[in-house]
Structure formats: structure tokens, C-alpha cells
């Protein structure tokens, strides 16, 4: 899948705007639980453009480790794609930040 720079910038600005509007401030740490894709790269750019720090979270982690990573990272928000959604079990969701973009 390919995008031109203008489309990638548009998607990244959408993520940055969503973070600012939802948090009411610059984000601190934003977790990204996603497959390597155009969407995840747009999310990384969007977090950076919003002034935040992105925390890549592996899709290969078991639920106990996902929970630990989210607790230790003290995330302000979490961005999840269709590959990461099945990993958000009840136990993992209890450690997720209240703000989650899927």
C-alpha cells in the first residue's frame, strides 16, 4: 500500500488534532498497538506532530506483559488497529489509558 506525502500528512494531522481535542493539551506518551502499516506510520507522525512521544507496543506480547507495559508506560492515550483490537482483553483493558483510538 502506498500514499503520497500529502495524504500521509493529512492522516497524521487528523491524529494530532484528535489527540489535542480529546486531551485538551499536548499528549505525553501515546502507545501504538498496531501492525506495521501506513496507518501506524501516520499515527507515529501524528503523535510527534501533537508534541507527544509514541511508545511502540508489540503485537506479539502475551496479555500479562501487555498489561505490565501499559501500567509502566503511564500512557495518556492508546492507538490500536484491527490487529491490536483482539489483544485488548478485559485484563489488558483495565490497564489501558481512558483515551483509546481504534
XYZ file of N, CA, C and O in Angstrom:
408
model
N 0.851 -1.173 0.000
C 0.000 0.000 0.000
C 0.896 1.234 0.000
O 1.834 1.324 0.766
N 0.583 2.186 -0.834
C 1.380 3.408 -0.908
C 0.485 4.635 -0.778
O -0.698 4.595 -1.098
N 1.087 5.713 -0.301
C 0.406 7.005 -0.178
C 1.344 8.084 -0.687
O 2.555 7.939 -0.613
N 0.777 9.184 -1.134
C 1.632 10.327 -1.423
C 1.820 11.093 -0.104
O 1.136 10.861 0.883
N 2.792 11.983 -0.093
C 3.115 12.706 1.130
C 1.942 13.550 1.641
O 1.735 13.690 2.838
N 1.175 14.090 0.731
C 0.037 14.918 1.128
C -1.008 14.125 1.884
O -1.547 14.582 2.895
N -1.301 12.917 1.427
C -2.284 12.069 2.099
C -1.767 11.604 3.451
O -2.497 11.577 4.438
N -0.497 11.244 3.509
C 0.101 10.842 4.787
C 0.065 11.996 5.782
O -0.293 11.819 6.945
N 0.391 13.188 5.311
C 0.351 14.369 6.188
C -1.066 14.648 6.670
O -1.277 14.979 7.841
N -2.048 14.476 5.808
C -3.444 14.693 6.179
C -3.845 13.724 7.293
O -4.459 14.125 8.282
N -3.493 12.452 7.132
C -3.848 11.456 8.153
C -3.128 11.727 9.478
O -3.695 11.576 10.550
N -1.867 12.119 9.397
C -1.110 12.431 10.609
C -1.709 13.644 11.324
O -1.812 13.662 12.551
N -2.137 14.640 10.566
C -2.764 15.822 11.174
C -4.082 15.458 11.837
O -4.447 16.040 12.865
N -4.810 14.500 11.274
C -6.049 14.039 11.912
C -5.764 13.433 13.279
O -6.474 13.706 14.239
N -4.722 12.623 13.353
C -4.343 12.012 14.634
C -3.931 13.095 15.626
O -4.365 13.089 16.782
N -3.103 14.036 15.186
C -2.652 15.119 16.070
C -3.831 15.948 16.567
O -3.923 16.264 17.766
N -4.756 16.263 15.683
C -5.940 17.039 16.070
C -6.801 16.271 17.055
O -7.307 16.832 18.035
N -6.979 14.981 16.814
C -7.770 14.144 17.711
C -7.150 14.120 19.097
O -7.861 14.255 20.105
N -5.824 13.985 19.165
C -5.153 13.948 20.474
C -5.327 15.267 21.214
O -5.663 15.282 22.402
N -5.100 16.392 20.511
C -5.255 17.702 21.153
C -6.689 17.927 21.625
O -6.920 18.382 22.743
N -7.655 17.605 20.774
C -9.058 17.828 21.119
C -9.502 16.928 22.262
O -10.236 17.360 23.156
N -9.065 15.696 22.266
C -9.500 14.743 23.285
C -8.832 14.974 24.633
O -9.454 14.810 25.674
N -7.562 15.339 24.614
C -6.828 15.540 25.864
C -6.912 16.977 26.371
O -6.730 17.231 27.551
N -7.137 17.921 25.452
C -7.170 19.321 25.842
C -5.791 19.887 26.136
O -5.660 20.953 26.726
N -4.773 19.163 25.735
C -3.383 19.570 25.968
C -2.482 18.739 25.068
O -2.952 17.867 24.363
N -1.195 19.022 25.151
C -0.236 18.188 24.424
C -0.186 16.812 25.062
O -0.177 16.699 26.286
N -0.157 15.764 24.260
C -0.054 14.431 24.847
C 1.347 14.181 25.399
O 2.315 14.763 24.918
N 1.431 13.348 26.398
C 2.732 12.899 26.892
C 3.137 11.671 26.108
O 3.636 11.755 25.003
N 2.808 10.514 26.663
C 3.120 9.247 25.999
C 1.859 8.659 25.372
O 0.827 8.572 26.020
N 1.995 8.225 24.138
C 0.884 7.605 23.417
C 1.349 6.236 22.934
O 2.306 6.138 22.164
N 0.674 5.186 23.394
C 1.000 3.842 22.960
C 0.412 3.568 21.588
O -0.674 4.043 21.262
N 1.146 2.819 20.774
C 0.651 2.410 19.466
C 0.744 0.888 19.403
O 1.838 0.325 19.359
N -0.419 0.266 19.443
C -0.541 -1.189 19.378
C -1.086 -1.515 17.997
O -2.292 -1.559 17.785
N -0.177 -1.657 17.036
C -0.607 -1.785 15.641
C 0.422 -2.553 14.826
O 1.603 -2.613 15.175
N -0.053 -3.097 13.734
C 0.787 -3.755 12.758
C 1.578 -2.694 11.992
O 1.164 -1.541 11.919
N 2.689 -3.072 11.408
C 3.445 -2.127 10.576
C 2.635 -1.862 9.315
O 2.468 -2.742 8.478
N 2.109 -0.648 9.230
C 1.240 -0.299 8.111
C 1.301 1.200 7.881
O 1.900 1.946 8.662
N 0.661 1.633 6.826
C 0.577 3.064 6.535
C -0.124 3.776 7.690
O 0.284 4.859 8.114
N -1.170 3.151 8.224
C -1.927 3.765 9.310
C -1.074 3.933 10.569
O -1.142 4.958 11.238
N -0.263 2.924 10.885
C 0.568 3.050 12.081
C 1.648 4.115 11.889
O 1.977 4.841 12.826
N 2.175 4.245 10.677
C 3.155 5.298 10.421
C 2.512 6.686 10.492
O 3.120 7.629 10.989
N 1.293 6.800 10.030
C 0.568 8.071 10.165
C 0.320 8.379 11.642
O 0.402 9.539 12.058
N 0.038 7.355 12.431
C -0.170 7.554 13.868
C 1.112 8.032 14.542
O 1.076 8.945 15.377
N 2.243 7.436 14.176
C 3.529 7.857 14.741
C 3.797 9.322 14.417
O 4.160 10.110 15.299
N 3.600 9.703 13.161
C 3.788 11.107 12.774
C 2.814 12.021 13.514
O 3.180 13.108 13.960
N 1.560 11.585 13.624
C 0.554 12.394 14.302
C 0.886 12.637 15.756
O 0.721 13.750 16.269
N 1.368 11.615 16.432
C 1.773 11.770 17.836
C 2.921 12.767 17.933
O 2.913 13.659 18.782
N 3.896 12.623 17.049
C 5.036 13.546 17.061
C 4.593 14.975 16.772
O 5.029 15.923 17.436
N 3.716 15.157 15.785
C 3.231 16.492 15.443
C 2.384 17.090 16.556
O 2.302 18.310 16.680
N 1.769 16.244 17.371
C 0.991 16.746 18.500
C 1.892 17.109 19.683
O 1.439 17.679 20.654
N 3.167 16.772 19.567
C 4.121 17.100 20.634
C 4.306 15.983 21.635
O 4.884 16.191 22.702
N 3.815 14.799 21.321
C 3.923 13.675 22.240
C 5.052 12.725 21.880
O 5.785 12.923 20.915
N 5.152 11.698 22.689
C 6.126 10.637 22.478
C 5.359 9.356 22.225
O 4.470 9.003 23.001
N 5.700 8.656 21.155
C 4.992 7.407 20.899
C 5.738 6.243 21.540
O 6.958 6.240 21.630
N 4.960 5.290 22.011
C 5.500 4.091 22.633
C 5.032 2.905 21.798
O 3.851 2.560 21.833
N 5.928 2.306 21.008
C 5.506 1.151 20.208
C 5.278 -0.049 21.119
O 6.093 -0.342 21.987
N 4.159 -0.725 20.932
C 3.827 -1.895 21.743
C 3.665 -3.082 20.795
O 2.859 -3.041 19.870
N 4.420 -4.127 21.040
C 4.440 -5.285 20.157
C 3.134 -6.065 20.201
O 2.556 -6.283 21.284
N 2.702 -6.513 19.046
C 1.514 -7.351 18.946
C 1.796 -8.776 19.410
O 0.868 -9.563 19.590
N 3.042 -9.108 19.617
C 3.426 -10.469 19.997
C 3.471 -10.697 21.502
O 3.722 -11.805 21.950
N 3.241 -9.659 22.283
C 3.309 -9.799 23.735
C 2.099 -10.566 24.271
O 0.977 -10.367 23.808
N 2.322 -11.408 25.284
C 1.181 -12.071 25.926
C 0.394 -11.051 26.754
O 0.925 -9.985 27.113
N -0.862 -11.345 27.083
C -1.703 -10.383 27.804
C -1.093 -9.864 29.110
O -1.209 -8.675 29.410
N -0.419 -10.732 29.869
C 0.165 -10.273 31.140
C 1.228 -9.205 30.905
O 1.320 -8.226 31.628
N 2.030 -9.407 29.864
C 3.093 -8.450 29.555
C 2.509 -7.155 28.979
O 3.001 -6.067 29.270
N 1.473 -7.267 28.168
C 0.799 -6.065 27.642
C 0.313 -5.191 28.792
O 0.491 -3.975 28.781
N -0.312 -5.826 29.750
C -0.817 -5.091 30.911
C 0.328 -4.396 31.651
O 0.234 -3.215 31.996
N 1.409 -5.119 31.873
C 2.565 -4.553 32.571
C 3.155 -3.375 31.810
O 3.470 -2.336 32.392
N 3.310 -3.526 30.504
C 3.866 -2.446 29.675
C 2.985 -1.200 29.784
O 3.484 -0.092 29.956
N 1.678 -1.383 29.688
C 0.772 -0.227 29.751
C 0.798 0.437 31.120
O 0.743 1.659 31.224
N 0.895 -0.346 32.163
C 0.963 0.223 33.513
C 2.260 1.001 33.715
O 2.256 2.105 34.246
N 3.378 0.421 33.292
C 4.676 1.078 33.489
C 4.873 2.292 32.596
O 5.554 3.238 32.979
N 4.285 2.277 31.409
C 4.468 3.386 30.468
C 3.665 4.623 30.855
O 3.962 5.714 30.396
N 2.644 4.470 31.691
C 1.800 5.599 32.105
C 1.326 6.400 30.889
O 1.592 7.582 30.750
N 0.609 5.718 30.001
C 0.170 6.307 28.741
C -0.968 7.306 28.931
O -1.835 7.109 29.776
N -0.959 8.357 28.121
C -2.073 9.309 28.070
C -3.149 8.826 27.115
O -4.322 9.151 27.271
N -2.735 8.068 26.099
C -3.672 7.581 25.084
C -3.092 6.320 24.460
O -1.904 6.031 24.586
N -3.957 5.594 23.773
C -3.557 4.373 23.082
C -4.200 4.371 21.702
O -5.397 4.639 21.575
N -3.415 4.087 20.689
C -3.915 3.961 19.318
C -3.785 2.495 18.931
O -2.704 1.907 19.039
N -4.904 1.910 18.499
C -4.956 0.480 18.214
C -5.542 0.269 16.823
O -6.516 0.923 16.458
N -4.962 -0.665 16.061
C -5.541 -1.014 14.763
C -6.298 -2.340 14.876
O -6.442 -2.899 15.966
N -6.757 -2.853 13.757
C -7.561 -4.073 13.762
C -6.763 -5.300 14.209
O -7.340 -6.275 14.662
N -5.446 -5.248 14.109
C -4.615 -6.349 14.583
C -4.451 -6.304 16.107
O -4.282 -7.337 16.749
N -4.466 -5.124 16.663
C -4.299 -4.973 18.107
C -5.581 -5.132 18.897
O -5.550 -5.479 20.078
N -6.721 -4.880 18.269
C -8.005 -4.952 18.986
C -8.259 -6.291 19.670
O -8.702 -6.308 20.812
N -7.981 -7.434 19.017
C -8.232 -8.708 19.697
C -7.383 -8.911 20.953
O -7.718 -9.724 21.809
N -6.292 -8.171 21.084
C -5.422 -8.307 22.248
C -5.946 -7.548 23.463
O -5.445 -7.719 24.562
N -6.941 -6.706 23.257
C -7.490 -5.902 24.352
C -8.534 -6.703 25.130
O -9.723 -6.433 25.088
N -8.053 -7.673 25.874
C -8.926 -8.478 26.726
C -9.302 -7.652 27.952
O -8.759 -6.573 28.181
N -10.191 -8.163 28.751
C -10.634 -7.442 29.948
C -9.493 -7.057 30.864
O -9.442 -5.945 31.395
N -8.549 -7.971 31.063
C -7.409 -7.702 31.938
C -6.522 -6.605 31.370
O -6.052 -5.729 32.091
N -6.289 -6.647 30.062
C -5.452 -5.630 29.407
C -6.170 -4.283 29.410
O -5.562 -3.244 29.671
N -7.469 -4.293 29.150
C -8.240 -3.040 29.132
C -8.209 -2.329 30.477
O -8.259 -1.101 30.531
N -8.107 -3.080 31.559
C -8.082 -2.450 32.879
C -6.818 -1.614 33.075
O -6.789 -0.729 33.920
N -5.766 -1.892 32.294
C -4.524 -1.125 32.391
C -4.396 -0.062 31.310
O -3.453 0.722 31.313
N -5.339 -0.038 30.369
C -5.296 0.929 29.262
C -5.627 2.338 29.754
O -6.405 2.501 30.695
N -5.082 3.337 29.070
C -5.487 4.703 29.398
C -6.951 4.911 28.996
O -7.473 4.178 28.150
N -7.620 5.889 29.605
C -9.037 6.107 29.271
C -9.282 6.545 27.834
O -10.374 6.373 27.314
N -8.264 7.078 27.183
C -8.401 7.568 25.816
C -7.807 6.559 24.855
O -6.618 6.258 24.912
N -8.654 6.011 23.978
C -8.212 4.962 23.060
C -8.799 5.210 21.681
O -10.014 5.360 21.537
N -7.946 5.262 20.668
C -8.371 5.438 19.281
C -8.190 4.132 18.545
O -7.094 3.560 18.561
N -9.266 3.645 17.944
C -9.154 2.393 17.186
C -9.453 2.648 15.730
O -10.082 3.601 15.369
